[in-house]
Amino acid sequence: MKEIVLVCLLSLFILCQLMGAEEELYLAPLSKEELSQSQPPPVKQISNTKTGEMIQHGKYLVEAVALCAECHTPRDRNGQLIMDKWLQGSPLQWVEQSGQKEWASYAGSLVGLPEGWKESDMVQYLETGILPRGGYSRLPMPPYRMSHKDALAITLYLESLSEQNTNIKRDAFNKSESDLPPIEK
């Protein structure tokens, strides 16, 4: 029975591939309004060209391939990503609504590395899907099997976001009282 199901699934996959090979995929370009609403924060410029290229590659993978923001960035009431909270963690309300009790209901922050993780832990996690302490993340987080280059690029990009946030917080801390907005009572 399992063999029959496997053959059916394989046949369906091949059929879909053959049908898709003759059709072209057309994606309408985003409007100016959509583009302005969906821009993640810029990547910090790194003096080392090779590292800067890796960070840009990581940014591309996070934004356009793995689509990390879909779960790890909170949304407003209209369902739009809150760009000021880019990759800073978000409740997964759709998981709660689906009734998947075994699945994670919160996608943690991707800014920097998780507490206690080293760069090598994150790279290994993205290459194998295995957490540093063993085991796998709860669904809906996929157990990625990335190449070493891609895993390192994403790790460098996420670390660069942490440095940006630290600089923003440091700038806010160094402001004088007159620069701060009044406290509402």
Short mmCIF file of N, CA and C in Angstrom, two decimals:
data_model
loop_
_atom_site.label_atom_id
_atom_site.label_comp_id
_atom_site.label_asym_id
_atom_site.label_seq_id
_atom_site.Cartn_x
_atom_site.Cartn_y
_atom_site.Cartn_z
N MET A 1 0.83 -1.20 0.00
CA MET A 1 0.00 0.00 0.00
C MET A 1 0.87 1.26 0.00
N LYS A 2 1.92 1.26 0.84
CA LYS A 2 2.80 2.42 0.89
C LYS A 2 3.46 2.67 -0.46
N GLU A 3 3.81 1.58 -1.15
CA GLU A 3 4.46 1.72 -2.46
C GLU A 3 3.52 2.38 -3.47
N ILE A 4 2.24 2.01 -3.40
CA ILE A 4 1.25 2.58 -4.32
C ILE A 4 1.09 4.08 -4.07
N VAL A 5 1.02 4.46 -2.81
CA VAL A 5 0.89 5.88 -2.46
C VAL A 5 2.13 6.63 -2.92
N LEU A 6 3.30 6.04 -2.71
CA LEU A 6 4.55 6.68 -3.12
C LEU A 6 4.61 6.86 -4.63
N VAL A 7 4.20 5.84 -5.38
CA VAL A 7 4.19 5.92 -6.84
C VAL A 7 3.21 7.00 -7.30
N CYS A 8 2.05 7.07 -6.66
CA CYS A 8 1.05 8.09 -7.01
C CYS A 8 1.59 9.49 -6.76
N LEU A 9 2.22 9.69 -5.61
CA LEU A 9 2.78 11.01 -5.30
C LEU A 9 3.89 11.38 -6.26
N LEU A 10 4.75 10.42 -6.58
CA LEU A 10 5.84 10.68 -7.53
C LEU A 10 5.27 11.01 -8.90
N SER A 11 4.25 10.27 -9.33
CA SER A 11 3.62 10.55 -10.63
C SER A 11 3.00 11.94 -10.66
N LEU A 12 2.34 12.30 -9.57
CA LEU A 12 1.73 13.63 -9.48
C LEU A 12 2.80 14.72 -9.55
N PHE A 13 3.91 14.50 -8.85
CA PHE A 13 5.00 15.46 -8.87
C PHE A 13 5.55 15.63 -10.28
N ILE A 14 5.79 14.51 -10.97
CA ILE A 14 6.33 14.57 -12.33
C ILE A 14 5.35 15.26 -13.26
N LEU A 15 4.07 14.95 -13.12
CA LEU A 15 3.04 15.59 -13.94
C LEU A 15 3.02 17.09 -13.73
N CYS A 16 3.10 17.52 -12.47
CA CYS A 16 3.11 18.96 -12.18
C CYS A 16 4.34 19.63 -12.78
N GLN A 17 5.48 18.94 -12.71
CA GLN A 17 6.70 19.50 -13.30
C GLN A 17 6.56 19.64 -14.80
N LEU A 18 6.01 18.63 -15.45
CA LEU A 18 5.85 18.69 -16.90
C LEU A 18 4.87 19.79 -17.30
N MET A 19 3.79 19.92 -16.59
CA MET A 19 2.81 20.96 -16.92
C MET A 19 3.38 22.34 -16.67
N GLY A 20 4.14 22.49 -15.62
CA GLY A 20 4.72 23.80 -15.29
C GLY A 20 5.83 24.20 -16.22
N ALA A 21 6.46 23.21 -16.88
CA ALA A 21 7.58 23.52 -17.75
C ALA A 21 7.15 24.31 -18.98
N GLU A 22 5.89 24.14 -19.41
CA GLU A 22 5.43 24.83 -20.60
C GLU A 22 4.81 26.19 -20.29
N GLU A 23 4.43 26.42 -19.03
CA GLU A 23 3.81 27.68 -18.67
C GLU A 23 4.85 28.59 -18.03
N GLU A 24 4.74 29.87 -18.32
CA GLU A 24 5.62 30.83 -17.68
C GLU A 24 4.92 31.42 -16.47
N LEU A 25 5.69 31.67 -15.45
CA LEU A 25 5.14 32.27 -14.24
C LEU A 25 5.23 33.79 -14.38
N TYR A 26 4.12 34.46 -14.20
CA TYR A 26 4.11 35.92 -14.27
C TYR A 26 3.73 36.47 -12.91
N LEU A 27 4.60 37.27 -12.35
CA LEU A 27 4.32 37.96 -11.10
C LEU A 27 4.23 39.45 -11.40
N ALA A 28 3.11 40.05 -11.07
CA ALA A 28 2.94 41.48 -11.32
C ALA A 28 3.90 42.26 -10.44
N PRO A 29 4.51 43.31 -10.98
CA PRO A 29 5.41 44.11 -10.15
C PRO A 29 4.65 44.81 -9.03
N LEU A 30 5.33 45.03 -7.92
CA LEU A 30 4.72 45.72 -6.79
C LEU A 30 4.52 47.20 -7.13
N SER A 31 3.46 47.78 -6.60
CA SER A 31 3.23 49.21 -6.79
C SER A 31 4.22 49.99 -5.92
N LYS A 32 4.37 51.30 -6.18
CA LYS A 32 5.27 52.13 -5.37
C LYS A 32 4.85 52.11 -3.92
N GLU A 33 3.55 52.10 -3.67
CA GLU A 33 3.04 52.08 -2.30
C GLU A 33 3.42 50.77 -1.60
N GLU A 34 3.26 49.65 -2.31
CA GLU A 34 3.62 48.35 -1.74
C GLU A 34 5.12 48.27 -1.48
N LEU A 35 5.93 48.81 -2.40
CA LEU A 35 7.37 48.79 -2.21
C LEU A 35 7.78 49.63 -1.01
N SER A 36 7.19 50.81 -0.84
CA SER A 36 7.58 51.68 0.27
C SER A 36 7.18 51.09 1.61
N GLN A 37 6.12 50.28 1.65
CA GLN A 37 5.65 49.68 2.90
C GLN A 37 6.44 48.44 3.27
N SER A 38 7.12 47.84 2.33
CA SER A 38 7.72 46.55 2.61
C SER A 38 9.25 46.55 2.54
N GLN A 39 9.86 47.64 2.90
CA GLN A 39 11.32 47.69 2.86
C GLN A 39 11.92 47.42 4.23
N PRO A 40 12.70 46.34 4.36
CA PRO A 40 13.37 46.08 5.62
C PRO A 40 14.46 47.12 5.86
N PRO A 41 14.97 47.19 7.08
CA PRO A 41 16.01 48.17 7.35
C PRO A 41 17.25 47.91 6.51
N PRO A 42 18.00 48.96 6.17
CA PRO A 42 19.20 48.77 5.36
C PRO A 42 20.26 48.01 6.15
N VAL A 43 21.13 47.33 5.42
CA VAL A 43 22.20 46.57 6.05
C VAL A 43 23.36 47.50 6.33
N LYS A 44 23.94 47.37 7.51
CA LYS A 44 25.11 48.15 7.90
C LYS A 44 26.24 47.87 6.92
N GLN A 45 26.91 48.91 6.47
CA GLN A 45 28.01 48.74 5.55
C GLN A 45 29.24 48.23 6.31
N ILE A 46 29.86 47.19 5.81
CA ILE A 46 31.02 46.57 6.42
C ILE A 46 32.23 46.91 5.57
N SER A 47 33.34 47.27 6.24
CA SER A 47 34.53 47.66 5.49
C SER A 47 35.14 46.49 4.73
N ASN A 48 35.10 45.29 5.29
CA ASN A 48 35.63 44.12 4.62
C ASN A 48 34.67 43.75 3.49
N THR A 49 35.11 43.86 2.25
CA THR A 49 34.26 43.63 1.09
C THR A 49 33.68 42.22 1.08
N LYS A 50 34.49 41.21 1.39
CA LYS A 50 34.02 39.83 1.36
C LYS A 50 32.92 39.62 2.41
N THR A 51 33.13 40.14 3.61
CA THR A 51 32.12 40.02 4.66
C THR A 51 30.86 40.78 4.26
N GLY A 52 31.03 41.96 3.69
CA GLY A 52 29.88 42.74 3.23
C GLY A 52 29.08 42.00 2.17
N GLU A 53 29.77 41.32 1.26
CA GLU A 53 29.08 40.53 0.23
C GLU A 53 28.33 39.36 0.87
N MET A 54 28.94 38.73 1.87
CA MET A 54 28.27 37.62 2.55
C MET A 54 27.01 38.11 3.26
N ILE A 55 27.10 39.27 3.91
CA ILE A 55 25.94 39.83 4.61
C ILE A 55 24.84 40.16 3.61
N GLN A 56 25.19 40.72 2.47
CA GLN A 56 24.18 41.02 1.44
C GLN A 56 23.53 39.73 0.93
N HIS A 57 24.34 38.68 0.78
CA HIS A 57 23.79 37.39 0.35
C HIS A 57 22.84 36.84 1.42
N GLY A 58 23.24 36.98 2.69
CA GLY A 58 22.37 36.55 3.79
C GLY A 58 21.07 37.33 3.82
N LYS A 59 21.14 38.63 3.57
CA LYS A 59 19.95 39.47 3.52
C LYS A 59 19.01 38.98 2.42
N TYR A 60 19.58 38.69 1.26
CA TYR A 60 18.79 38.16 0.15
C TYR A 60 18.11 36.85 0.54
N LEU A 61 18.85 35.94 1.16
CA LEU A 61 18.28 34.64 1.55
C LEU A 61 17.15 34.80 2.57
N VAL A 62 17.37 35.68 3.56
CA VAL A 62 16.36 35.90 4.60
C VAL A 62 15.10 36.52 4.01
N GLU A 63 15.27 37.49 3.12
CA GLU A 63 14.12 38.23 2.59
C GLU A 63 13.42 37.53 1.43
N ALA A 64 14.18 36.93 0.51
CA ALA A 64 13.58 36.46 -0.73
C ALA A 64 13.50 34.94 -0.87
N VAL A 65 14.27 34.20 -0.08
CA VAL A 65 14.28 32.75 -0.23
C VAL A 65 13.58 32.08 0.97
N ALA A 66 14.12 32.28 2.15
CA ALA A 66 13.55 31.63 3.34
C ALA A 66 12.31 32.37 3.84
N LEU A 67 12.15 33.64 3.44
CA LEU A 67 10.98 34.46 3.81
C LEU A 67 10.78 34.50 5.33
N CYS A 68 11.86 34.70 6.06
CA CYS A 68 11.85 34.67 7.52
C CYS A 68 10.87 35.68 8.13
N ALA A 69 10.72 36.84 7.50
CA ALA A 69 9.87 37.89 8.06
C ALA A 69 8.41 37.47 8.14
N GLU A 70 7.99 36.53 7.31
CA GLU A 70 6.59 36.11 7.31
C GLU A 70 6.15 35.63 8.69
N CYS A 71 7.03 35.02 9.44
CA CYS A 71 6.69 34.55 10.79
C CYS A 71 7.38 35.36 11.89
N HIS A 72 8.59 35.84 11.63
CA HIS A 72 9.41 36.44 12.69
C HIS A 72 9.27 37.96 12.80
N THR A 73 8.38 38.57 12.01
CA THR A 73 8.11 40.01 12.11
C THR A 73 6.62 40.18 12.42
N PRO A 74 6.30 40.98 13.45
CA PRO A 74 4.88 41.17 13.78
C PRO A 74 4.14 41.94 12.68
N ARG A 75 2.83 41.83 12.70
CA ARG A 75 1.98 42.49 11.71
C ARG A 75 1.02 43.45 12.41
N ASP A 76 0.60 44.46 11.65
CA ASP A 76 -0.38 45.39 12.18
C ASP A 76 -1.79 44.82 11.98
N ARG A 77 -2.81 45.60 12.31
CA ARG A 77 -4.20 45.12 12.20
C ARG A 77 -4.61 44.79 10.78
N ASN A 78 -3.93 45.40 9.80
CA ASN A 78 -4.25 45.14 8.40
C ASN A 78 -3.45 43.99 7.82
N GLY A 79 -2.63 43.34 8.65
CA GLY A 79 -1.83 42.21 8.18
C GLY A 79 -0.52 42.60 7.55
N GLN A 80 -0.18 43.89 7.59
CA GLN A 80 1.09 44.36 7.01
C GLN A 80 2.21 44.19 8.03
N LEU A 81 3.40 43.83 7.54
CA LEU A 81 4.55 43.69 8.42
C LEU A 81 4.88 45.03 9.06
N ILE A 82 5.20 45.01 10.34
CA ILE A 82 5.61 46.23 11.05
C ILE A 82 7.12 46.33 10.88
N MET A 83 7.53 47.18 9.95
CA MET A 83 8.94 47.23 9.57
C MET A 83 9.86 47.74 10.68
N ASP A 84 9.33 48.51 11.61
CA ASP A 84 10.14 48.97 12.74
C ASP A 84 10.49 47.82 13.69
N LYS A 85 9.83 46.69 13.52
CA LYS A 85 10.08 45.52 14.37
C LYS A 85 10.57 44.35 13.52
N TRP A 86 11.33 44.66 12.48
CA TRP A 86 11.84 43.70 11.52
C TRP A 86 12.55 42.54 12.21
N LEU A 87 12.02 41.34 12.04
CA LEU A 87 12.60 40.09 12.53
C LEU A 87 12.78 40.03 14.05
N GLN A 88 11.99 40.83 14.78
CA GLN A 88 12.15 40.90 16.23
C GLN A 88 11.22 39.95 16.99
N GLY A 89 10.62 38.99 16.30
CA GLY A 89 9.76 38.00 16.94
C GLY A 89 8.30 38.39 16.84
N SER A 90 7.43 37.36 16.79
CA SER A 90 6.01 37.63 16.62
C SER A 90 5.18 36.43 17.04
N PRO A 91 4.00 36.71 17.63
CA PRO A 91 3.07 35.61 17.89
C PRO A 91 2.57 35.03 16.57
N LEU A 92 2.37 33.73 16.54
CA LEU A 92 1.86 33.06 15.34
C LEU A 92 0.37 32.78 15.56
N GLN A 93 -0.43 33.82 15.39
CA GLN A 93 -1.86 33.69 15.67
C GLN A 93 -2.53 32.65 14.78
N TRP A 94 -2.06 32.51 13.56
CA TRP A 94 -2.66 31.54 12.65
C TRP A 94 -2.45 30.12 13.14
N VAL A 95 -1.35 29.88 13.89
CA VAL A 95 -1.13 28.54 14.45
C VAL A 95 -2.18 28.25 15.52
N GLU A 96 -2.41 29.25 16.39
CA GLU A 96 -3.41 29.08 17.44
C GLU A 96 -4.80 28.85 16.83
N GLN A 97 -5.11 29.59 15.77
CA GLN A 97 -6.42 29.46 15.13
C GLN A 97 -6.57 28.11 14.43
N SER A 98 -5.45 27.53 13.99
CA SER A 98 -5.53 26.25 13.28
C SER A 98 -5.70 25.06 14.22
N GLY A 99 -5.43 25.28 15.52
CA GLY A 99 -5.59 24.20 16.48
C GLY A 99 -4.40 23.26 16.57
N GLN A 100 -3.29 23.62 15.96
CA GLN A 100 -2.08 22.80 16.01
C GLN A 100 -1.39 22.98 17.36
N LYS A 101 -1.76 22.19 18.34
CA LYS A 101 -1.25 22.36 19.70
C LYS A 101 0.23 22.00 19.84
N GLU A 102 0.74 21.13 18.97
CA GLU A 102 2.15 20.73 19.05
C GLU A 102 3.08 21.77 18.42
N TRP A 103 2.52 22.67 17.64
CA TRP A 103 3.33 23.65 16.94
C TRP A 103 3.65 24.83 17.86
N ALA A 104 4.74 25.51 17.54
CA ALA A 104 5.12 26.72 18.28
C ALA A 104 4.10 27.81 17.99
N SER A 105 3.75 28.59 19.00
CA SER A 105 2.79 29.68 18.80
C SER A 105 3.49 31.04 18.77
N TYR A 106 4.82 31.03 18.86
CA TYR A 106 5.59 32.28 18.81
C TYR A 106 6.86 32.04 18.02
N ALA A 107 7.17 32.95 17.09
CA ALA A 107 8.42 32.91 16.33
C ALA A 107 9.36 33.90 16.98
N GLY A 108 10.45 33.41 17.52
CA GLY A 108 11.39 34.25 18.27
C GLY A 108 12.11 35.27 17.41
N SER A 109 12.79 36.17 18.08
CA SER A 109 13.57 37.20 17.41
C SER A 109 14.73 36.56 16.65
N LEU A 110 15.00 37.08 15.47
CA LEU A 110 16.16 36.64 14.68
C LEU A 110 17.25 37.70 14.67
N VAL A 111 17.07 38.75 15.44
CA VAL A 111 18.06 39.83 15.48
C VAL A 111 19.21 39.37 16.39
N GLY A 112 20.37 39.17 15.79
CA GLY A 112 21.50 38.64 16.54
C GLY A 112 21.36 37.13 16.66
N LEU A 113 22.05 36.56 17.61
CA LEU A 113 21.96 35.11 17.85
C LEU A 113 21.12 34.85 19.08
N PRO A 114 20.44 33.70 19.12
CA PRO A 114 19.70 33.37 20.34
C PRO A 114 20.64 33.34 21.55
N GLU A 115 20.09 33.64 22.69
CA GLU A 115 20.89 33.69 23.93
C GLU A 115 21.66 32.38 24.12
N GLY A 116 22.96 32.51 24.35
CA GLY A 116 23.81 31.35 24.60
C GLY A 116 24.33 30.66 23.35
N TRP A 117 23.90 31.09 22.17
CA TRP A 117 24.37 30.47 20.93
C TRP A 117 25.62 31.17 20.44
N LYS A 118 26.54 30.39 19.89
CA LYS A 118 27.71 30.93 19.20
C LYS A 118 27.40 30.94 17.71
N GLU A 119 28.23 31.65 16.97
CA GLU A 119 28.05 31.70 15.51
C GLU A 119 28.04 30.30 14.93
N SER A 120 28.93 29.43 15.41
CA SER A 120 29.00 28.06 14.89
C SER A 120 27.72 27.28 15.19
N ASP A 121 27.05 27.59 16.31
CA ASP A 121 25.78 26.92 16.63
C ASP A 121 24.71 27.28 15.60
N MET A 122 24.64 28.56 15.24
CA MET A 122 23.64 29.00 14.28
C MET A 122 23.92 28.40 12.90
N VAL A 123 25.18 28.39 12.50
CA VAL A 123 25.53 27.82 11.19
C VAL A 123 25.16 26.34 11.16
N GLN A 124 25.51 25.60 12.23
CA GLN A 124 25.18 24.18 12.28
C GLN A 124 23.66 23.97 12.25
N TYR A 125 22.93 24.81 12.96
CA TYR A 125 21.46 24.70 12.98
C TYR A 125 20.88 24.89 11.58
N LEU A 126 21.36 25.89 10.86
CA LEU A 126 20.84 26.15 9.52
C LEU A 126 21.28 25.07 8.51
N GLU A 127 22.41 24.42 8.77
CA GLU A 127 22.88 23.35 7.89
C GLU A 127 22.17 22.02 8.15
N THR A 128 21.81 21.76 9.40
CA THR A 128 21.30 20.44 9.76
C THR A 128 19.86 20.44 10.29
N GLY A 129 19.40 21.60 10.77
CA GLY A 129 18.10 21.67 11.40
C GLY A 129 18.13 21.23 12.85
N ILE A 130 19.30 20.84 13.36
CA ILE A 130 19.43 20.34 14.73
C ILE A 130 19.84 21.48 15.65
N LEU A 131 19.10 21.65 16.75
CA LEU A 131 19.41 22.67 17.75
C LEU A 131 20.73 22.35 18.45
N PRO A 132 21.43 23.37 18.97
CA PRO A 132 22.70 23.12 19.67
C PRO A 132 22.57 22.11 20.82
N ARG A 133 21.43 22.11 21.51
CA ARG A 133 21.23 21.18 22.63
C ARG A 133 20.65 19.83 22.16
N GLY A 134 20.46 19.69 20.85
CA GLY A 134 19.89 18.47 20.28
C GLY A 134 18.43 18.67 19.97
N GLY A 135 17.90 17.82 19.14
CA GLY A 135 16.51 17.92 18.75
C GLY A 135 16.28 18.96 17.67
N TYR A 136 15.01 19.16 17.36
CA TYR A 136 14.62 20.08 16.30
C TYR A 136 13.69 21.16 16.85
N SER A 137 13.61 22.26 16.14
CA SER A 137 12.63 23.29 16.49
C SER A 137 11.23 22.75 16.25
N ARG A 138 10.28 23.31 16.96
CA ARG A 138 8.89 22.92 16.75
C ARG A 138 8.39 23.50 15.44
N LEU A 139 7.49 22.76 14.80
CA LEU A 139 6.85 23.29 13.60
C LEU A 139 6.09 24.55 14.00
N PRO A 140 5.90 25.48 13.10
CA PRO A 140 6.09 25.44 11.66
C PRO A 140 7.50 25.78 11.18
N MET A 141 8.48 25.92 12.09
CA MET A 141 9.85 26.21 11.67
C MET A 141 10.39 25.01 10.91
N PRO A 142 10.78 25.23 9.64
CA PRO A 142 11.29 24.09 8.86
C PRO A 142 12.70 23.72 9.30
N PRO A 143 13.05 22.44 9.25
CA PRO A 143 14.42 22.02 9.57
C PRO A 143 15.31 22.23 8.34
N TYR A 144 15.85 23.42 8.20
CA TYR A 144 16.62 23.77 7.01
C TYR A 144 17.84 22.86 6.82
N ARG A 145 18.23 22.70 5.58
CA ARG A 145 19.44 21.96 5.21
C ARG A 145 20.22 22.83 4.22
N MET A 146 20.74 23.94 4.72
CA MET A 146 21.41 24.91 3.86
C MET A 146 22.87 24.53 3.64
N SER A 147 23.43 25.09 2.58
CA SER A 147 24.86 24.92 2.35
C SER A 147 25.60 25.72 3.42
N HIS A 148 26.86 25.40 3.62
CA HIS A 148 27.65 26.10 4.63
C HIS A 148 27.72 27.60 4.30
N LYS A 149 27.92 27.91 3.02
CA LYS A 149 28.01 29.32 2.60
C LYS A 149 26.72 30.07 2.93
N ASP A 150 25.58 29.49 2.61
CA ASP A 150 24.30 30.15 2.86
C ASP A 150 24.03 30.29 4.36
N ALA A 151 24.33 29.24 5.12
CA ALA A 151 24.12 29.29 6.57
C ALA A 151 25.00 30.37 7.20
N LEU A 152 26.24 30.47 6.77
CA LEU A 152 27.13 31.50 7.30
C LEU A 152 26.66 32.89 6.89
N ALA A 153 26.21 33.04 5.66
CA ALA A 153 25.74 34.34 5.17
C ALA A 153 24.54 34.81 5.99
N ILE A 154 23.59 33.94 6.25
CA ILE A 154 22.41 34.30 7.05
C ILE A 154 22.83 34.66 8.47
N THR A 155 23.74 33.89 9.04
CA THR A 155 24.22 34.16 10.40
C THR A 155 24.87 35.54 10.47
N LEU A 156 25.72 35.86 9.50
CA LEU A 156 26.38 37.18 9.49
C LEU A 156 25.35 38.30 9.34
N TYR A 157 24.35 38.09 8.50
CA TYR A 157 23.30 39.10 8.33
C TYR A 157 22.53 39.32 9.63
N LEU A 158 22.12 38.24 10.28
CA LEU A 158 21.37 38.37 11.53
C LEU A 158 22.22 39.04 12.61
N GLU A 159 23.50 38.73 12.65
CA GLU A 159 24.40 39.40 13.61
C GLU A 159 24.52 40.89 13.29
N SER A 160 24.53 41.24 12.01
CA SER A 160 24.63 42.66 11.64
C SER A 160 23.40 43.43 12.10
N LEU A 161 22.24 42.78 12.11
CA LEU A 161 21.02 43.43 12.60
C LEU A 161 21.13 43.73 14.09
N SER A 162 21.77 42.85 14.82
CA SER A 162 21.96 43.04 16.26
C SER A 162 22.84 44.25 16.51
N GLU A 163 23.89 44.38 15.71
CA GLU A 163 24.78 45.53 15.84
C GLU A 163 24.05 46.83 15.53
N GLN A 164 23.17 46.81 14.54
CA GLN A 164 22.39 48.00 14.21
C GLN A 164 21.49 48.38 15.37
N ASN A 165 20.80 47.41 15.96
CA ASN A 165 19.91 47.69 17.09
C ASN A 165 20.68 48.22 18.28
N THR A 166 21.88 47.68 18.53
CA THR A 166 22.71 48.16 19.63
C THR A 166 23.09 49.62 19.40
N ASN A 167 23.45 49.94 18.16
CA ASN A 167 23.81 51.33 17.84
C ASN A 167 22.61 52.26 18.00
N ILE A 168 21.42 51.82 17.60
CA ILE A 168 20.21 52.64 17.74
C ILE A 168 19.91 52.87 19.21
N LYS A 169 19.99 51.80 20.01
CA LYS A 169 19.73 51.93 21.45
C LYS A 169 20.77 52.83 22.11
N ARG A 170 22.04 52.68 21.71
CA ARG A 170 23.11 53.51 22.28
C ARG A 170 22.86 54.98 21.93
N ASP A 171 22.46 55.26 20.68
CA ASP A 171 22.17 56.64 20.29
C ASP A 171 21.02 57.20 21.12
N ALA A 172 19.99 56.41 21.34
CA ALA A 172 18.84 56.87 22.13
C ALA A 172 19.26 57.12 23.57
N PHE A 173 20.14 56.28 24.12
CA PHE A 173 20.60 56.42 25.50
C PHE A 173 21.44 57.68 25.67
N ASN A 174 22.20 58.05 24.63
CA ASN A 174 23.10 59.20 24.71
C ASN A 174 22.41 60.53 24.47
N LYS A 175 21.13 60.53 24.13
CA LYS A 175 20.42 61.79 23.92
C LYS A 175 20.24 62.50 25.25
N SER A 176 20.24 63.82 25.19
CA SER A 176 19.99 64.59 26.41
C SER A 176 18.49 64.62 26.67
N GLU A 177 18.10 65.04 27.86
CA GLU A 177 16.68 65.08 28.21
C GLU A 177 15.89 65.98 27.28
N SER A 178 16.51 67.07 26.82
CA SER A 178 15.79 68.00 25.95
C SER A 178 15.49 67.38 24.58
N ASP A 179 16.25 66.33 24.19
CA ASP A 179 16.02 65.66 22.91
C ASP A 179 14.88 64.64 22.98
N LEU A 180 14.52 64.23 24.19
CA LEU A 180 13.53 63.19 24.35
C LEU A 180 12.11 63.76 24.27
N PRO A 181 11.17 62.98 23.77
CA PRO A 181 9.78 63.46 23.70
C PRO A 181 9.21 63.60 25.11
N PRO A 182 8.24 64.52 25.31
CA PRO A 182 7.65 64.69 26.64
C PRO A 182 6.89 63.43 27.06
N ILE A 183 6.85 63.17 28.35
CA ILE A 183 6.11 62.03 28.88
C ILE A 183 4.66 62.44 29.02
N GLU A 184 3.78 61.59 28.45
CA GLU A 184 2.35 61.90 28.54
C GLU A 184 1.81 61.45 29.90
N LYS A 185 0.96 62.26 30.48
CA LYS A 185 0.38 61.94 31.79
C LYS A 185 -1.05 61.54 31.65
#
